[in-house]
Amino acid sequence: MSASFGEWLRRRRKALDLTQGGLAERVGLSASAIRKLESDERRPSRQVAELLGVALELAPQDREPFLRLARAALPPAAVEAEAIPQPPDAHTPPLPENDIRPTEPPPVRLPTPPTALVGRERELGEIGRLLRDPQCRLLTLVGAGGIGKTRLAIHAAAEQQTAFSDGLFFVAMAGAPTAALMAPTIAASIGLSLFGVGNPEEQVLAHLQNKQVLLVLDNLEQLLAAPAEPATSAVQSLYQGSSLPLLEGILQQAPGVKLLATSREQLNLPGEWVFDLQGLPTPPPIAEHQTSGAGLAAYSSVALFLQTARRVQSGFTLAVEEQSAVARLCRLVEGMPLAIELAATWVRTLTCAEIVAELERSIDFLTTQARGAPERHRSMKAVFDHSWRLLTPTEQRALRRLAVFRGGFRRDAAQVVAGASLASLASLVGKSLVRHSTHGRYELHELVRQYAAAHLAIDEREKAATHTQHSDFYLGRLQQQCQALRTAQQAQVLANFIAEADNVRTAWAWLVAQRDGARIRAATLAMIDLYDWLHWFQEGDDIFGRAAAALTSTEGTPLGAALLGQGVFACRFGRYAAAQHLLAASIAHVQECEDAVFMVAARYWQAAVAYNRGDYGQAHQWANESLLLAEQIGDAWRAHADARNLLALIALAQGDYPAAEQMFQQVLRFLRNAGSPSMTIVCLCNLSRALRLQRAFDVAQALLDEALLLCKQVGDRWVTALTLAGLGQLAYEAGSFADAQRRFEESLTLMRTLNETWNTTHVLNGAGYAALALGDLRRAQLRLYESLKLATQAELPPRLLDAMLGLAQLAAAMGNSPHALTLTLHTLCHPAAPQEIRLRAERLRTSLANDVAPDELAQIEASVAATPLADVVSTLLFNANID
């Protein structure tokens, strides 16, 4: 007994206990389509037959015979009923091969790549899934030139050899400058002989109408830019207005044909599916230091570099010292395959580090003399030249001006700086020259940016005007939002500027390069605030150092402004002698111009340096001068939040705790009204300290609890570290030494990330005292000696004396009373010792004096009077056992 294909299908479905609707749902067809197949009214397409084979749970070895049976011409070849596969748990004899008419394998006309494809496993899997989807008839791989679209399309098509009964064909469109040449090009690729009297498009369409074919159409972007042509065929008339009428005709009239296209921009045809192709994965900066050469090769960008390098230099191996350079190269070109291959060809001539250096200078370096390379792939410049020629003049102008941006940009910036409209941006995104992220930002691939910058440099006036507009936009916005840095909006403002950090750096660097003193002066205070709040002290020191060097030959406020910035970050780094010199030079320049705004800031920072160095009288004079001048010019923030807060700290160091408390209360009221959570936290910590020193512990604790709650809302490491240190000090005073140690160590962990010496040494001292109280003498020694070393390097007498007093207590705990007394007396004798430290030292001196004989005490006092503190500290550090 024999059965038709439809009967076989019906019996197999029932054997699996499936309804027609259930099978239809598995395959993605309608129930009526399944009925027609079972009644032998229709034959399934190749793709549908493949889906049926999966849905009917055929064993892998039965799939190919099944496909040939399903596609056999009517009347269907018969198969024995007994040979119909049963459900998976039953014995299933194979489909009889001799009952199915043999067919020739489908033709495969794809180029054979000269090397193996590296990486792209994820992309191949996704493209294969889309090509198997019956709904996806046109899939366009979109990406920048050199990103690997052609190579990926060929490999993806090769994996579909069993899916298209009439073959796979590669159609190279690079040599077809207009849509009119598409039909002859396709015909030549698929082996179709065109009749001279017939229209080529109609002949191609007629040939493909009943075929199961995959066409790989490579490099279609130039056809999209070609001017529209008059209709010369029925196909063009039917799809008039389309840039690619033949493709629309194939999609509409040849249901068995699938199109896999590559283009630098979307085709915008009905039913198009788009696959955006990016670069190969690159190793992050940390990986190059923590990963072996083999580990780096796991990143396909590095693997491609190695493959190419070994092709041009047999036996090439990646030396340890070259790993970092190769990883950087791959990141620099953002994993672009063509750029990596072009760079790797230089390994016979240059080291990897030299290749990176050349690439950073110019993309013109990326060229090849290989004879087999297409002309458009012989250099990255040739790749981009091709894309550039396809742009309109408006798009070219926008792209070259966008080259001034670094690290991406937002739409409003593109409009103001580059004159790029939304339409221009959208077009450039569509042509794979600009990328748009889900966060609303746009960016250029670094090689695209270099290429566009070269076009911008052709016209020096346009380049200068665009860069100036860029600087005005970003630094002007920074100045506008500077006050918001001191409000509840601080976190959002900082986050915004972190996102734009590269643009801010570029804007500032342009002003410095142009020696634009007026704009540098206007932006300086905002730049100081931004870098100070972000704790970017090293970079702040660098950018103002470069500005000062550029303005050395000038006079007046611009140079004074640059010197002020240098002085501020020298202070933050703990280089107080240098800071003092720089700030004095700054004041000399701004005084000459009677620039009160900069005088307020410079005097404040002069006072801060003097305070940190223990010169409280001078600090008070300069802080008071800053306060009065700020009030005169109406700068309430610098008067009340900055200068008055500093005056309160000076009063605290001098032992006038009630006066300090009163001033801190005034500052706190101002900050609460201003809505500045971060500075409010700082003031709460300072006020708590003033109250603790007056033994108002409960009120001090309440203030720190409020500060800690605000810290959780603000999320700032610096103010959190200050609050934890305050809680540690309060716990220490209450005798809760374990809690004190825990708080100090938590604070120290945060402080170490900020590279800020003044507060780090304070926390180290607190941690040392807490460890000493717990009897952990080794930990106490480590913390106190570290503080002593840092305070000595930074020339911070108050912190140094605090550490030395702690070491005196350590010596006393170890039974060395004479040494302890020596250190204590040095602390008491120094004018920079704050009142809090002086009182502790006095108590320790009184206790130690009872352990030392009168004549020995006299000898110690004489030695202290004759020995400079620097010599004592030098001896302490030399004899320290802290390794």
Coordinates of N, CA, C and O in Angstrom, one line a residue, residues 191-249:
G191 N 23.7 33.4 -13.8 CA 23.9 32.6 -15.1 C 22.7 32.7 -16.0 O 22.4 31.8 -16.8
L192 N 22.0 33.8 -16.0 CA 20.8 34.1 -16.8 C 21.3 34.8 -18.1 O 21.8 35.9 -18.0
S193 N 21.0 34.2 -19.2 CA 21.3 34.9 -20.5 C 20.1 35.8 -20.9 O 19.0 35.3 -21.0
L194 N 20.4 37.1 -21.0 CA 19.3 38.0 -21.4 C 19.1 38.1 -22.9 O 20.1 38.1 -23.7
F195 N 17.9 38.2 -23.3 CA 17.5 38.4 -24.7 C 17.6 39.9 -25.0 O 17.1 40.7 -24.3
G196 N 18.2 40.2 -26.1 CA 18.4 41.6 -26.5 C 17.2 42.4 -26.6 O 17.1 43.6 -26.3
V197 N 16.1 41.8 -27.0 CA 14.8 42.5 -27.3 C 14.0 42.7 -26.0 O 13.1 43.5 -26.0
G198 N 14.3 41.9 -25.0 CA 13.5 42.0 -23.8 C 14.1 42.9 -22.7 O 15.3 43.1 -22.7
N199 N 13.2 43.5 -21.9 CA 13.7 44.4 -20.8 C 14.5 43.5 -19.8 O 13.9 42.5 -19.3
P200 N 15.7 43.9 -19.4 CA 16.5 43.1 -18.4 C 15.7 42.8 -17.1 O 15.8 41.7 -16.6
E201 N 15.1 43.9 -16.6 CA 14.5 43.7 -15.3 C 13.3 42.7 -15.4 O 13.1 41.9 -14.5
E202 N 12.5 42.8 -16.4 CA 11.4 41.9 -16.6 C 11.9 40.4 -16.8 O 11.3 39.5 -16.3
Q203 N 13.0 40.3 -17.5 CA 13.5 38.9 -17.7 C 14.1 38.3 -16.4 O 13.8 37.2 -16.1
V204 N 14.8 39.1 -15.6 CA 15.3 38.7 -14.3 C 14.1 38.3 -13.4 O 14.1 37.2 -12.8
L205 N 13.1 39.1 -13.4 CA 11.9 38.9 -12.5 C 11.2 37.6 -12.9 O 10.8 36.8 -12.1
A206 N 11.1 37.4 -14.2 CA 10.4 36.2 -14.7 C 11.2 35.0 -14.4 O 10.6 33.9 -14.1
H207 N 12.5 35.1 -14.5 CA 13.3 33.9 -14.2 C 13.2 33.5 -12.7 O 13.2 32.3 -12.4
L208 N 13.2 34.5 -11.8 CA 13.2 34.2 -10.4 C 11.8 33.9 -9.8 O 11.7 33.4 -8.7
Q209 N 10.8 34.1 -10.6 CA 9.4 34.1 -10.1 C 9.1 32.8 -9.3 O 8.4 32.8 -8.3
N210 N 9.5 31.7 -9.8 CA 9.2 30.4 -9.2 C 10.4 29.7 -8.6 O 10.4 28.5 -8.4
K211 N 11.4 30.5 -8.3 CA 12.7 29.9 -7.8 C 12.8 30.0 -6.3 O 12.2 30.9 -5.7
Q212 N 13.5 29.0 -5.7 CA 13.9 29.1 -4.3 C 15.4 29.5 -4.2 O 16.2 28.6 -4.3
V213 N 15.6 30.8 -4.1 CA 17.0 31.3 -4.3 C 17.3 32.3 -3.1 O 16.4 33.0 -2.6
L214 N 18.6 32.3 -2.7 CA 19.1 33.3 -1.9 C 20.1 34.2 -2.7 O 21.1 33.7 -3.2
L215 N 19.8 35.5 -2.8 CA 20.7 36.4 -3.5 C 21.4 37.3 -2.5 O 20.8 37.9 -1.6
V216 N 22.7 37.3 -2.5 CA 23.5 38.1 -1.7 C 23.9 39.3 -2.5 O 24.7 39.2 -3.4
L217 N 23.3 40.5 -2.2 CA 23.5 41.7 -2.9 C 24.5 42.6 -2.2 O 24.2 43.2 -1.1
D218 N 25.7 42.7 -2.7 CA 26.8 43.4 -1.9 C 27.0 44.9 -2.4 O 27.0 45.1 -3.6
N219 N 27.1 45.8 -1.4 CA 27.4 47.2 -1.7 C 26.3 47.9 -2.5 O 26.5 48.4 -3.6
L220 N 25.2 48.1 -1.8 CA 24.1 48.7 -2.5 C 24.0 50.2 -2.2 O 23.2 50.9 -2.8
E221 N 24.9 50.8 -1.4 CA 24.7 52.2 -1.0 C 24.8 53.2 -2.1 O 24.1 54.2 -2.1
Q222 N 25.7 52.9 -3.1 CA 25.9 53.9 -4.1 C 24.6 54.0 -5.0 O 24.4 55.0 -5.6
L223 N 23.8 52.9 -5.1 CA 22.6 52.9 -5.9 C 21.6 53.8 -5.2 O 20.7 54.4 -5.9
L224 N 21.6 53.9 -3.8 CA 20.7 54.8 -3.1 C 20.9 56.2 -3.4 O 20.0 57.1 -3.3
A225 N 22.2 56.6 -3.6 CA 22.6 58.0 -3.8 C 22.5 58.4 -5.3 O 22.5 59.6 -5.6
A226 N 22.3 57.4 -6.2 CA 22.2 57.8 -7.6 C 20.9 58.5 -7.9 O 19.8 58.3 -7.3
P227 N 20.9 59.5 -8.8 CA 19.7 60.2 -9.1 C 18.6 59.3 -9.8 O 18.9 58.3 -10.4
A228 N 17.3 59.7 -9.5 CA 16.2 58.9 -10.1 C 16.3 58.9 -11.6 O 16.6 59.9 -12.2
E229 N 15.9 57.8 -12.2 CA 15.9 57.7 -13.7 C 14.5 57.5 -14.2 O 13.6 56.9 -13.4
P230 N 14.2 57.9 -15.4 CA 12.8 57.7 -15.9 C 12.5 56.2 -16.1 O 13.4 55.4 -16.4
A231 N 11.2 55.9 -15.9 CA 10.8 54.5 -16.1 C 11.0 54.0 -17.5 O 10.6 54.6 -18.4
T232 N 11.7 52.8 -17.6 CA 11.9 52.3 -19.0 C 11.3 50.8 -19.1 O 11.5 50.2 -20.1
S233 N 10.6 50.4 -18.0 CA 10.1 49.0 -18.1 C 8.8 49.0 -17.2 O 8.5 49.9 -16.5
A234 N 8.1 47.9 -17.4 CA 6.9 47.7 -16.6 C 7.2 47.6 -15.1 O 6.5 48.1 -14.3
V235 N 8.4 47.0 -14.8 CA 8.8 46.9 -13.4 C 9.0 48.3 -12.8 O 8.5 48.6 -11.7
Q236 N 9.7 49.1 -13.5 CA 10.0 50.5 -13.0 C 8.7 51.3 -12.9 O 8.6 52.1 -12.0
S237 N 7.8 51.1 -13.9 CA 6.6 51.9 -13.8 C 5.7 51.4 -12.6 O 5.1 52.2 -11.9
L238 N 5.7 50.1 -12.4 CA 4.9 49.6 -11.3 C 5.5 50.1 -9.9 O 4.7 50.4 -9.0
Y239 N 6.8 50.2 -9.8 CA 7.4 50.6 -8.5 C 8.1 52.0 -8.7 O 9.2 52.2 -8.1
Q240 N 7.4 52.9 -9.4 CA 8.0 54.2 -9.6 C 8.1 54.9 -8.3 O 7.2 54.9 -7.4
G241 N 9.2 55.6 -8.1 CA 9.5 56.3 -6.8 C 10.4 55.5 -5.9 O 11.0 56.1 -5.0
S242 N 10.6 54.2 -6.2 CA 11.5 53.4 -5.5 C 12.9 53.6 -6.0 O 13.1 53.7 -7.2
S243 N 13.9 53.6 -5.1 CA 15.3 53.7 -5.6 C 15.8 52.4 -6.1 O 16.7 52.4 -6.9
L244 N 15.1 51.3 -5.8 CA 15.5 50.0 -6.2 C 14.3 49.2 -6.7 O 13.8 48.3 -6.0
P245 N 13.7 49.6 -7.8 CA 12.5 49.0 -8.2 C 12.6 47.5 -8.5 O 11.6 46.8 -8.2
L246 N 13.7 47.0 -9.0 CA 13.8 45.6 -9.3 C 13.7 44.8 -8.0 O 13.0 43.7 -7.9
L247 N 14.3 45.3 -6.9 CA 14.2 44.5 -5.6 C 12.8 44.5 -5.1 O 12.4 43.5 -4.5
E248 N 12.1 45.6 -5.2 CA 10.7 45.6 -4.8 C 9.9 44.6 -5.6 O 9.0 43.9 -5.1
G249 N 10.2 44.5 -6.9 CA 9.5 43.6 -7.8 C 9.8 42.2 -7.3 O 8.9 41.3 -7.3

